[in-house]
Short mmCIF file of C-alpha atoms and ligand atoms in Angstrom, two decimals:
data_model
loop_
_atom_site.label_atom_id
_atom_site.label_comp_id
_atom_site.label_asym_id
_atom_site.label_seq_id
_atom_site.Cartn_x
_atom_site.Cartn_y
_atom_site.Cartn_z
CA UNK Z 1 184.70 14.89 0.32
CA UNK Z 2 186.81 12.02 1.68
CA UNK Z 3 186.61 11.53 5.48
CA UNK Z 4 189.60 10.67 7.67
CA UNK Z 5 189.22 6.95 8.44
CA UNK Z 6 188.96 7.70 12.23
CA UNK Z 7 186.08 10.09 11.79
CA UNK Z 8 184.30 8.34 8.92
CA UNK Z 9 180.63 7.64 9.79
CA UNK Z 10 180.65 9.69 13.06
CA UNK Z 11 177.90 12.20 13.42
CA UNK Z 12 178.98 15.88 13.47
CA UNK Z 13 180.10 17.25 16.86
CA UNK Z 14 178.64 20.73 16.50
CA UNK Z 15 175.11 21.89 17.12
CA UNK Z 16 172.55 20.23 14.79
CA UNK Z 17 171.16 22.66 12.40
CA UNK Z 18 168.02 21.95 10.40
CA UNK Z 19 167.87 22.65 6.71
CA UNK Z 20 165.80 25.52 5.16
CA UNK Z 21 162.66 23.53 4.51
CA UNK Z 22 161.83 26.08 1.77
CA UNK Z 23 165.04 24.77 0.12
CA UNK Z 24 163.70 21.20 0.06
CA UNK Z 25 160.57 22.60 -1.65
CA UNK Z 26 162.92 24.38 -4.07
CA UNK Z 27 164.66 21.06 -4.88
CA UNK Z 28 161.25 19.41 -5.58
CA UNK Z 29 160.25 22.42 -7.71
CA UNK Z 30 163.49 22.18 -9.67
CA UNK Z 31 162.98 18.48 -10.35
CA UNK Z 32 159.43 19.16 -11.56
CA UNK Z 33 160.60 21.99 -13.82
CA UNK Z 34 163.28 19.70 -15.26
CA UNK Z 35 160.45 17.23 -16.04
CA UNK Z 36 158.68 19.99 -17.97
CA UNK Z 37 156.20 21.25 -15.43
CA UNK Z 38 155.42 24.92 -15.19
CA UNK Z 39 156.24 26.16 -11.67
CA UNK Z 40 155.23 29.39 -9.84
CA UNK Z 41 158.20 29.84 -7.48
CA UNK Z 42 156.74 31.39 -4.31
CA UNK Z 43 158.87 29.45 -1.87
CA UNK Z 44 162.11 31.44 -1.78
CA UNK Z 45 162.43 34.92 -0.37
CA UNK Z 46 164.03 36.52 -3.40
CA UNK Z 47 163.04 38.85 -6.18
CA UNK Z 48 162.72 36.93 -9.40
CA UNK Z 49 163.28 40.19 -11.35
CA UNK Z 50 166.93 40.78 -12.45
CA UNK Z 51 169.06 43.46 -10.79
CA UNK Z 52 168.66 46.99 -12.19
CA UNK Z 53 170.40 47.75 -15.46
CA UNK Z 54 172.96 50.05 -13.78
CA UNK Z 55 174.12 47.12 -11.64
CA UNK Z 56 174.66 44.90 -14.73
CA UNK Z 57 176.46 47.63 -16.58
CA UNK Z 58 178.80 48.32 -13.63
CA UNK Z 59 179.54 44.56 -13.26
CA UNK Z 60 180.44 44.33 -16.94
CA UNK Z 61 182.81 47.25 -16.75
CA UNK Z 62 184.41 45.73 -13.69
CA UNK Z 63 184.85 42.38 -15.31
CA UNK Z 64 186.78 43.93 -18.17
CA UNK Z 65 188.73 46.29 -15.92
CA UNK Z 66 191.56 45.37 -13.60
CA UNK Z 67 191.92 42.23 -11.50
CA UNK Z 68 189.15 41.33 -9.03
CA UNK Z 69 191.11 40.67 -5.92
CA UNK Z 70 190.25 40.66 -2.22
CA UNK Z 71 188.97 44.13 -1.68
CA UNK Z 72 186.59 46.26 0.31
CA UNK Z 73 185.35 49.27 -1.70
CA UNK Z 74 185.81 52.64 -0.04
CA UNK Z 75 183.55 54.18 -2.63
CA UNK Z 76 180.73 51.80 -1.78
CA UNK Z 77 181.04 52.51 1.93
CA UNK Z 78 180.83 56.17 1.12
CA UNK Z 79 177.84 55.64 -1.21
CA UNK Z 80 175.98 53.69 1.51
CA UNK Z 81 176.69 56.53 3.99
CA UNK Z 82 175.23 58.99 1.39
CA UNK Z 83 172.21 56.64 1.12
CA UNK Z 84 171.63 57.09 4.86
CA UNK Z 85 171.77 60.82 4.56
CA UNK Z 86 169.36 60.84 1.55
CA UNK Z 87 166.83 58.24 2.63
CA UNK Z 88 166.72 58.82 6.36
CA UNK Z 89 168.44 62.15 7.00
CA UNK Z 90 171.09 60.59 9.27
CA UNK Z 91 174.73 61.12 9.27
CA UNK Z 92 176.71 57.85 9.31
CA UNK Z 93 180.55 57.98 8.98
CA UNK Z 94 181.73 55.55 6.24
CA UNK Z 95 184.20 54.15 8.78
CA UNK Z 96 181.13 52.71 10.65
CA UNK Z 97 179.97 50.81 7.60
CA UNK Z 98 181.39 47.27 6.98
CA UNK Z 99 180.77 45.37 3.80
CA UNK Z 100 179.78 41.77 4.21
CA UNK Z 101 178.79 38.68 2.18
CA UNK Z 102 175.12 39.46 2.52
CA UNK Z 103 173.22 40.05 5.69
CA UNK Z 104 173.95 36.38 6.57
CA UNK Z 105 177.67 37.02 7.11
CA UNK Z 106 176.80 40.22 9.02
CA UNK Z 107 174.71 38.24 11.40
CA UNK Z 108 177.32 35.50 11.85
CA UNK Z 109 180.07 38.10 12.67
CA UNK Z 110 177.81 40.05 14.99
CA UNK Z 111 176.65 37.00 16.96
CA UNK Z 112 180.29 35.79 17.17
CA UNK Z 113 181.78 39.09 18.22
CA UNK Z 114 179.21 40.49 20.67
CA UNK Z 115 178.14 37.33 22.56
CA UNK Z 116 179.84 34.57 24.51
CA UNK Z 117 178.96 30.84 24.41
CA UNK Z 118 175.68 30.30 26.19
CA UNK Z 119 174.47 33.88 25.94
CA UNK Z 120 170.72 34.18 25.32
CA UNK Z 121 169.65 36.13 22.23
CA UNK Z 122 165.97 36.89 21.72
CA UNK Z 123 164.20 36.62 18.37
CA UNK Z 124 160.57 36.85 17.26
CA UNK Z 125 158.66 33.62 16.51
CA UNK Z 126 157.67 33.32 13.68
CA UNK Z 127 160.95 34.67 12.43
CA UNK Z 128 163.70 34.23 9.90
CA UNK Z 129 165.01 30.65 10.48
CA UNK Z 130 168.65 31.47 10.17
CA UNK Z 131 168.58 33.68 13.29
CA UNK Z 132 167.65 30.66 15.39
CA UNK Z 133 169.94 28.30 13.54
CA UNK Z 134 172.96 30.55 13.33
CA UNK Z 135 172.70 31.46 16.96
CA UNK Z 136 172.69 27.79 18.01
CA UNK Z 137 175.35 26.84 15.49
CA UNK Z 138 177.65 29.35 17.22
CA UNK Z 139 176.92 28.03 20.59
CA UNK Z 140 174.72 30.93 21.74
CA UNK Z 141 171.20 30.26 22.96
CA UNK Z 142 168.25 31.41 20.92
CA UNK Z 143 165.27 32.65 23.09
CA UNK Z 144 162.17 32.65 20.94
CA UNK Z 145 159.50 35.11 21.76
CA UNK Z 146 155.90 34.38 20.67
CA UNK Z 147 154.80 37.17 18.27
CA UNK Z 148 151.73 35.76 16.56
CA UNK Z 149 148.91 37.48 14.62
CA UNK Z 150 147.23 38.50 17.91
CA UNK Z 151 150.06 41.01 18.47
CA UNK Z 152 150.39 41.93 14.87
CA UNK Z 153 153.59 39.79 14.65
CA UNK Z 154 155.47 42.51 16.62
CA UNK Z 155 158.24 42.08 19.15
CA UNK Z 156 157.60 44.44 22.05
CA UNK Z 157 159.37 45.44 25.25
CA UNK Z 158 156.59 43.95 27.30
CA UNK Z 159 157.03 40.52 25.58
CA UNK Z 160 160.75 40.76 26.38
CA UNK Z 161 159.97 41.78 29.93
CA UNK Z 162 157.84 38.60 30.35
CA UNK Z 163 160.73 36.31 29.51
CA UNK Z 164 162.02 34.06 32.29
CA UNK Z 165 165.53 35.45 31.72
CA UNK Z 166 166.93 38.70 30.37
CA UNK Z 167 168.58 38.18 26.99
CA UNK Z 168 172.00 39.57 26.23
CA UNK Z 169 170.87 40.44 22.75
CA UNK Z 170 167.75 41.03 20.66
CA UNK Z 171 167.46 40.66 16.90
CA UNK Z 172 164.54 42.38 15.30
CA UNK Z 173 163.64 42.66 11.61
CA UNK Z 174 161.36 45.43 10.41
CA UNK Z 175 159.90 44.79 7.89
CA UNK Z 176 159.93 41.20 9.09
CA UNK Z 177 160.30 37.90 7.44
CA UNK Z 178 157.93 35.91 7.17
CA UNK Z 179 155.20 38.33 8.21
CA UNK Z 180 155.98 41.72 6.60
CA UNK Z 181 155.24 43.40 9.98
CA UNK Z 182 156.83 46.88 10.24
CA UNK Z 183 157.52 48.50 13.62
CA UNK Z 184 156.34 52.12 13.83
CA UNK Z 185 158.83 54.71 14.90
CA UNK Z 186 157.37 54.70 18.43
CA UNK Z 187 157.51 50.88 18.65
CA UNK Z 188 161.08 50.84 17.50
CA UNK Z 189 161.97 53.69 19.88
CA UNK Z 190 160.42 51.77 22.75
CA UNK Z 191 162.43 48.69 21.92
CA UNK Z 192 165.62 50.68 21.52
CA UNK Z 193 165.02 52.39 24.87
CA UNK Z 194 164.26 49.13 26.57
CA UNK Z 195 167.47 47.50 25.31
CA UNK Z 196 169.74 50.47 25.89
CA UNK Z 197 168.68 50.97 29.46
CA UNK Z 198 169.29 47.33 30.20
CA UNK Z 199 172.60 46.86 28.45
CA UNK Z 200 171.11 44.54 25.82
CA UNK Z 201 172.57 44.61 22.33
CA UNK Z 202 169.80 45.38 19.85
CA UNK Z 203 170.55 44.16 16.31
CA UNK Z 204 168.19 45.68 13.72
CA UNK Z 205 167.86 43.75 10.48
CA UNK Z 206 166.70 46.33 7.92
CA UNK Z 207 167.14 43.99 4.89
CA UNK Z 208 163.55 44.70 3.57
CA UNK Z 209 163.87 48.53 3.85
CA UNK Z 210 162.67 50.15 0.64
CA UNK Z 211 159.91 47.54 0.28
CA UNK Z 212 156.89 49.00 2.07
CA UNK Z 213 153.30 49.61 1.27
CA UNK Z 214 152.35 52.98 2.81
CA UNK Z 215 154.79 54.76 5.00
CA UNK Z 216 158.45 54.06 4.75
CA UNK Z 217 160.19 52.01 7.43
CA UNK Z 218 162.09 53.88 10.12
CA UNK Z 219 165.70 53.04 10.47
CA UNK Z 220 166.90 52.50 14.03
CA UNK Z 221 169.66 54.90 13.19
CA UNK Z 222 167.12 57.66 13.20
CA UNK Z 223 166.51 56.91 16.84
CA UNK Z 224 169.86 55.83 18.08
CA UNK Z 225 172.95 56.84 16.12
CA UNK Z 226 174.91 54.06 17.92
CA UNK Z 227 172.59 51.23 16.85
CA UNK Z 228 173.79 48.06 15.12
CA UNK Z 229 172.14 47.61 11.72
CA UNK Z 230 172.29 44.69 9.32
CA UNK Z 231 171.35 45.30 5.64
CA UNK Z 232 171.87 43.84 2.25
CA UNK Z 233 171.62 44.29 -1.47
CA UNK Z 234 169.57 41.03 -1.72
CA UNK Z 235 166.01 42.35 -1.53
CA UNK Z 236 165.26 46.00 -2.51
CA UNK Z 237 168.28 46.14 -4.78
CA UNK Z 238 167.48 42.74 -6.23
CA UNK Z 239 171.02 41.27 -5.93
CA UNK Z 240 170.48 38.09 -3.80
CA UNK Z 241 173.05 35.95 -5.66
CA UNK Z 242 175.61 38.64 -5.61
CA UNK Z 243 176.23 38.07 -1.89
CA UNK Z 244 176.65 41.59 -0.74
CA UNK Z 245 175.37 43.28 2.38
CA UNK Z 246 176.61 45.66 5.11
CA UNK Z 247 176.74 46.33 8.78
CA UNK Z 248 176.50 49.67 10.50
CA UNK Z 249 178.17 49.58 13.97
CA UNK Z 250 179.16 52.19 16.56
CA UNK Z 251 182.66 53.51 15.80
CA UNK Z 252 184.10 51.78 18.90
CA UNK Z 253 183.07 48.33 17.56
CA UNK Z 254 184.15 48.84 13.95
CA UNK Z 255 187.67 47.43 14.33
CA UNK Z 256 186.49 44.44 16.25
CA UNK Z 257 183.65 43.53 13.83
CA UNK Z 258 186.00 44.17 10.88
CA UNK Z 259 188.52 41.73 12.32
CA UNK Z 260 185.79 39.02 12.63
CA UNK Z 261 184.65 39.59 9.09
CA UNK Z 262 188.08 39.39 7.52
CA UNK Z 263 188.96 36.23 9.40
CA UNK Z 264 185.72 34.55 8.67
CA UNK Z 265 185.13 35.67 5.17
CA UNK Z 266 188.07 37.83 3.91
CA UNK Z 267 186.08 40.27 1.68
CA UNK Z 268 182.79 40.15 -0.22
CA UNK Z 269 183.00 39.49 -3.99
CA UNK Z 270 184.85 42.38 -5.67
CA UNK Z 271 182.63 42.32 -8.75
CA UNK Z 272 179.47 42.70 -6.60
CA UNK Z 273 180.92 45.75 -4.84
CA UNK Z 274 181.66 47.40 -8.21
CA UNK Z 275 178.25 46.45 -9.41
CA UNK Z 276 176.40 47.71 -6.27
CA UNK Z 277 177.60 51.25 -7.01
CA UNK Z 278 175.25 51.16 -9.97
CA UNK Z 279 172.34 50.21 -7.71
CA UNK Z 280 171.53 53.54 -6.07
CA UNK Z 281 171.08 55.93 -8.96
CA UNK Z 282 168.11 54.48 -10.89
CA UNK Z 283 165.13 54.81 -8.54
CA UNK Z 284 162.77 54.05 -11.45
CA UNK Z 285 164.27 50.63 -11.96
CA UNK Z 286 163.97 49.88 -8.24
CA UNK Z 287 160.43 51.21 -8.04
CA UNK Z 288 159.35 49.07 -11.06
CA UNK Z 289 159.50 45.92 -8.82
CA UNK Z 290 157.57 47.67 -6.01
CA UNK Z 291 154.73 48.34 -8.39
CA UNK Z 292 154.52 44.65 -9.24
CA UNK Z 293 154.79 43.65 -5.53
CA UNK Z 294 151.93 46.07 -4.69
CA UNK Z 295 149.66 44.59 -7.39
CA UNK Z 296 150.56 41.00 -6.29
CA UNK Z 297 149.97 41.75 -2.65
CA UNK Z 298 146.43 43.09 -3.37
CA UNK Z 299 145.53 40.05 -5.50
CA UNK Z 300 146.67 37.70 -2.73
CA UNK Z 301 145.09 39.66 0.08
CA UNK Z 302 141.80 39.42 -1.71
CA UNK Z 303 141.97 35.78 -2.83
CA UNK Z 304 143.66 33.95 -0.01
CA UNK Z 305 140.86 34.33 2.54
CA UNK Z 306 138.29 33.29 -0.10
CA UNK Z 307 140.34 30.16 -0.76
CA UNK Z 308 140.13 29.28 2.97
CA UNK Z 309 143.43 30.54 4.37
CA UNK Z 310 143.07 32.27 7.75
CA UNK Z 311 145.01 34.98 9.62
CA UNK Z 312 145.64 36.76 6.33
CA UNK Z 313 147.26 39.90 7.81
CA UNK Z 314 148.16 42.65 5.36
CA UNK Z 315 151.94 43.02 5.33
CA UNK Z 316 153.17 46.54 5.63
CA UNK Z 317 156.52 45.60 4.10
CA UNK Z 318 158.68 42.85 2.47
CA UNK Z 319 157.05 40.52 -0.09
CA UNK Z 320 155.52 37.77 1.90
CA UNK Z 321 152.10 36.59 3.16
CA UNK Z 322 152.37 34.23 6.12
CA UNK Z 323 148.92 32.54 6.50
CA UNK Z 324 147.23 29.83 8.41
CA UNK Z 325 146.45 26.67 6.41
CA UNK Z 326 145.18 24.86 9.45
CA UNK Z 327 141.91 24.11 7.83
CA UNK Z 328 143.79 21.56 5.67
CA UNK Z 329 146.97 20.63 7.54
CA UNK Z 330 149.05 20.37 10.68
CA UNK Z 331 152.06 19.30 8.56
CA UNK Z 332 153.01 22.34 6.53
CA UNK Z 333 156.01 20.55 4.86
CA UNK Z 334 153.77 17.77 3.59
CA UNK Z 335 151.07 20.26 2.57
CA UNK Z 336 153.61 22.36 0.55
CA UNK Z 337 154.95 19.21 -1.11
CA UNK Z 338 151.43 18.12 -2.10
CA UNK Z 339 150.45 21.61 -3.20
CA UNK Z 340 153.56 21.85 -5.40
CA UNK Z 341 152.99 18.39 -6.92
CA UNK Z 342 149.30 19.08 -7.61
CA UNK Z 343 149.38 22.76 -8.68
CA UNK Z 344 153.00 23.65 -9.59
CA UNK Z 345 152.79 26.44 -6.88
CA UNK Z 346 155.72 26.32 -4.44
CA UNK Z 347 155.46 27.96 -1.01
CA UNK Z 348 157.63 27.86 2.14
CA UNK Z 349 156.42 25.62 4.93
CA UNK Z 350 155.68 27.47 8.18
CA UNK Z 351 157.95 25.14 10.18
CA UNK Z 352 160.91 27.12 8.74
CA UNK Z 353 159.75 30.15 10.74
CA UNK Z 354 158.07 28.51 13.81
CA UNK Z 355 158.76 24.87 14.48
CA UNK Z 356 155.46 24.46 16.41
CA UNK Z 357 152.79 26.91 15.26
CA UNK Z 358 154.28 26.88 11.86
CA UNK Z 359 152.95 23.39 11.23
CA UNK Z 360 149.69 25.00 10.26
CA UNK Z 361 151.15 27.93 8.27
CA UNK Z 362 152.70 28.59 4.85
CA UNK Z 363 154.49 31.58 3.46
CA UNK Z 364 153.87 32.82 -0.05
CA UNK Z 365 156.51 35.01 -1.55
CA UNK Z 366 154.95 37.50 -4.02
CA UNK Z 367 158.25 38.76 -5.58
CA UNK Z 368 157.11 37.04 -8.80
CA UNK Z 369 155.36 38.39 -11.78
CA UNK Z 370 151.66 39.33 -11.61
CA UNK Z 371 150.69 36.72 -14.31
CA UNK Z 372 152.42 34.08 -12.14
CA UNK Z 373 150.32 35.23 -9.14
CA UNK Z 374 147.19 34.99 -11.24
CA UNK Z 375 148.11 31.51 -12.44
CA UNK Z 376 148.88 30.39 -8.89
CA UNK Z 377 145.50 31.53 -7.60
CA UNK Z 378 143.68 29.77 -10.36
CA UNK Z 379 145.56 26.53 -9.73
CA UNK Z 380 144.99 26.76 -5.97
CA UNK Z 381 141.30 27.48 -6.38
CA UNK Z 382 141.01 24.32 -8.49
CA UNK Z 383 142.93 22.18 -5.98
CA UNK Z 384 142.02 23.29 -2.52
CA UNK Z 385 139.10 21.42 -0.99
CA UNK Z 386 136.22 23.82 0.01
CA UNK Z 387 133.71 23.80 2.71
C1 PLP I 401 165.24 38.80 7.61
C2 PLP I 401 166.35 38.31 6.77
N1 PLP I 401 167.62 38.55 7.22
C3 PLP I 401 168.73 38.21 6.52
C4 PLP I 401 168.64 37.41 5.35
C5 PLP I 401 169.83 36.97 4.61
O1 PLP I 401 169.98 37.73 3.44
P1 PLP I 401 171.34 37.86 2.57
O2 PLP I 401 172.41 37.02 3.22
O3 PLP I 401 170.95 37.43 1.14
O4 PLP I 401 171.67 39.29 2.60
C6 PLP I 401 167.35 37.12 4.86
C7 PLP I 401 167.14 36.34 3.67
O5 PLP I 401 166.08 35.99 3.24
C8 PLP I 401 166.22 37.55 5.58
O6 PLP I 401 164.99 37.29 5.20
#
């Protein structure tokens, strides 16, 4: 892009936002793959399995049908409402559901609409990096709350109570990225109650719902029908590149949030909205991936401690293991680069999720095939120094 002569060479004037370090690892992995190396891609948080066949068929029909203009699908809003009734037994009016360009856009619109410049928003550390970075890019302040392995990676009311200031908002993901921690119904109810009685906006990121190992995750909507929920087709429905998600908001906020969304993003891709209607009605196709994740999770839980990783906590949901590699490194980015170069296994550096403690940690995504996990473990066993 050509810069105006008066601004050429000047640094940006907005907040400085770091990259996704996992993305840098992805670039290195892509370069190695181009050079003919076999890579096991465990760095990015996305299913490597294609979207369910019903999604692909619906997309094909849409492509050959009418024009794909700016559009928000009333049928999809109604289908998501039906999903809440079927999966959680809760009644959500379609008018409270707003379609977004992934959970990412839902978060941007929510942070922009509900908070003013300088407002503090609390998030768990380790946590999804874009919470911290989006909050600061928008001029809000991110308040990171330590939620390490000693508290099962859980954000609790008592941790919020210990903060030096009361946040205006709290973002919580359950299941969480990068730890897979799932809040029990009681834990979620306690957090909801804490926030509601103090006038704090609680934003629940339910993007990993559907991907759990044991009991299903509770939706905050089962506890508080007026909660704010962020969700997406990127994970359970295996449509990350289709850029489609949704928000559930209280009725009185729907028009405001919708105005933000349309101004910032117009509408999500029309083809993805058509396609997503094919995502709900083939539970076997969705479950197929879960069976693979379950096997992969067991393999890694067994092998990673033997290889010398510490704090290997069994994730109750999502498809990640966030583990301590402090035996070998305090520079997780350098470690991931070397590991990739030596073994072909790519993982996300912990500094994405926790700029300090994450120097010792790495996150493995196990949304890959089981033979790939087996290959990765073999290569790591041959490379990692023992003793
Ligand atoms: C916790 C969490 N929230 C939100 C997102 C954004 O997802 P998307 O914009 O693809 O829906 C991600 C992506 O990895 C995530 O892990």
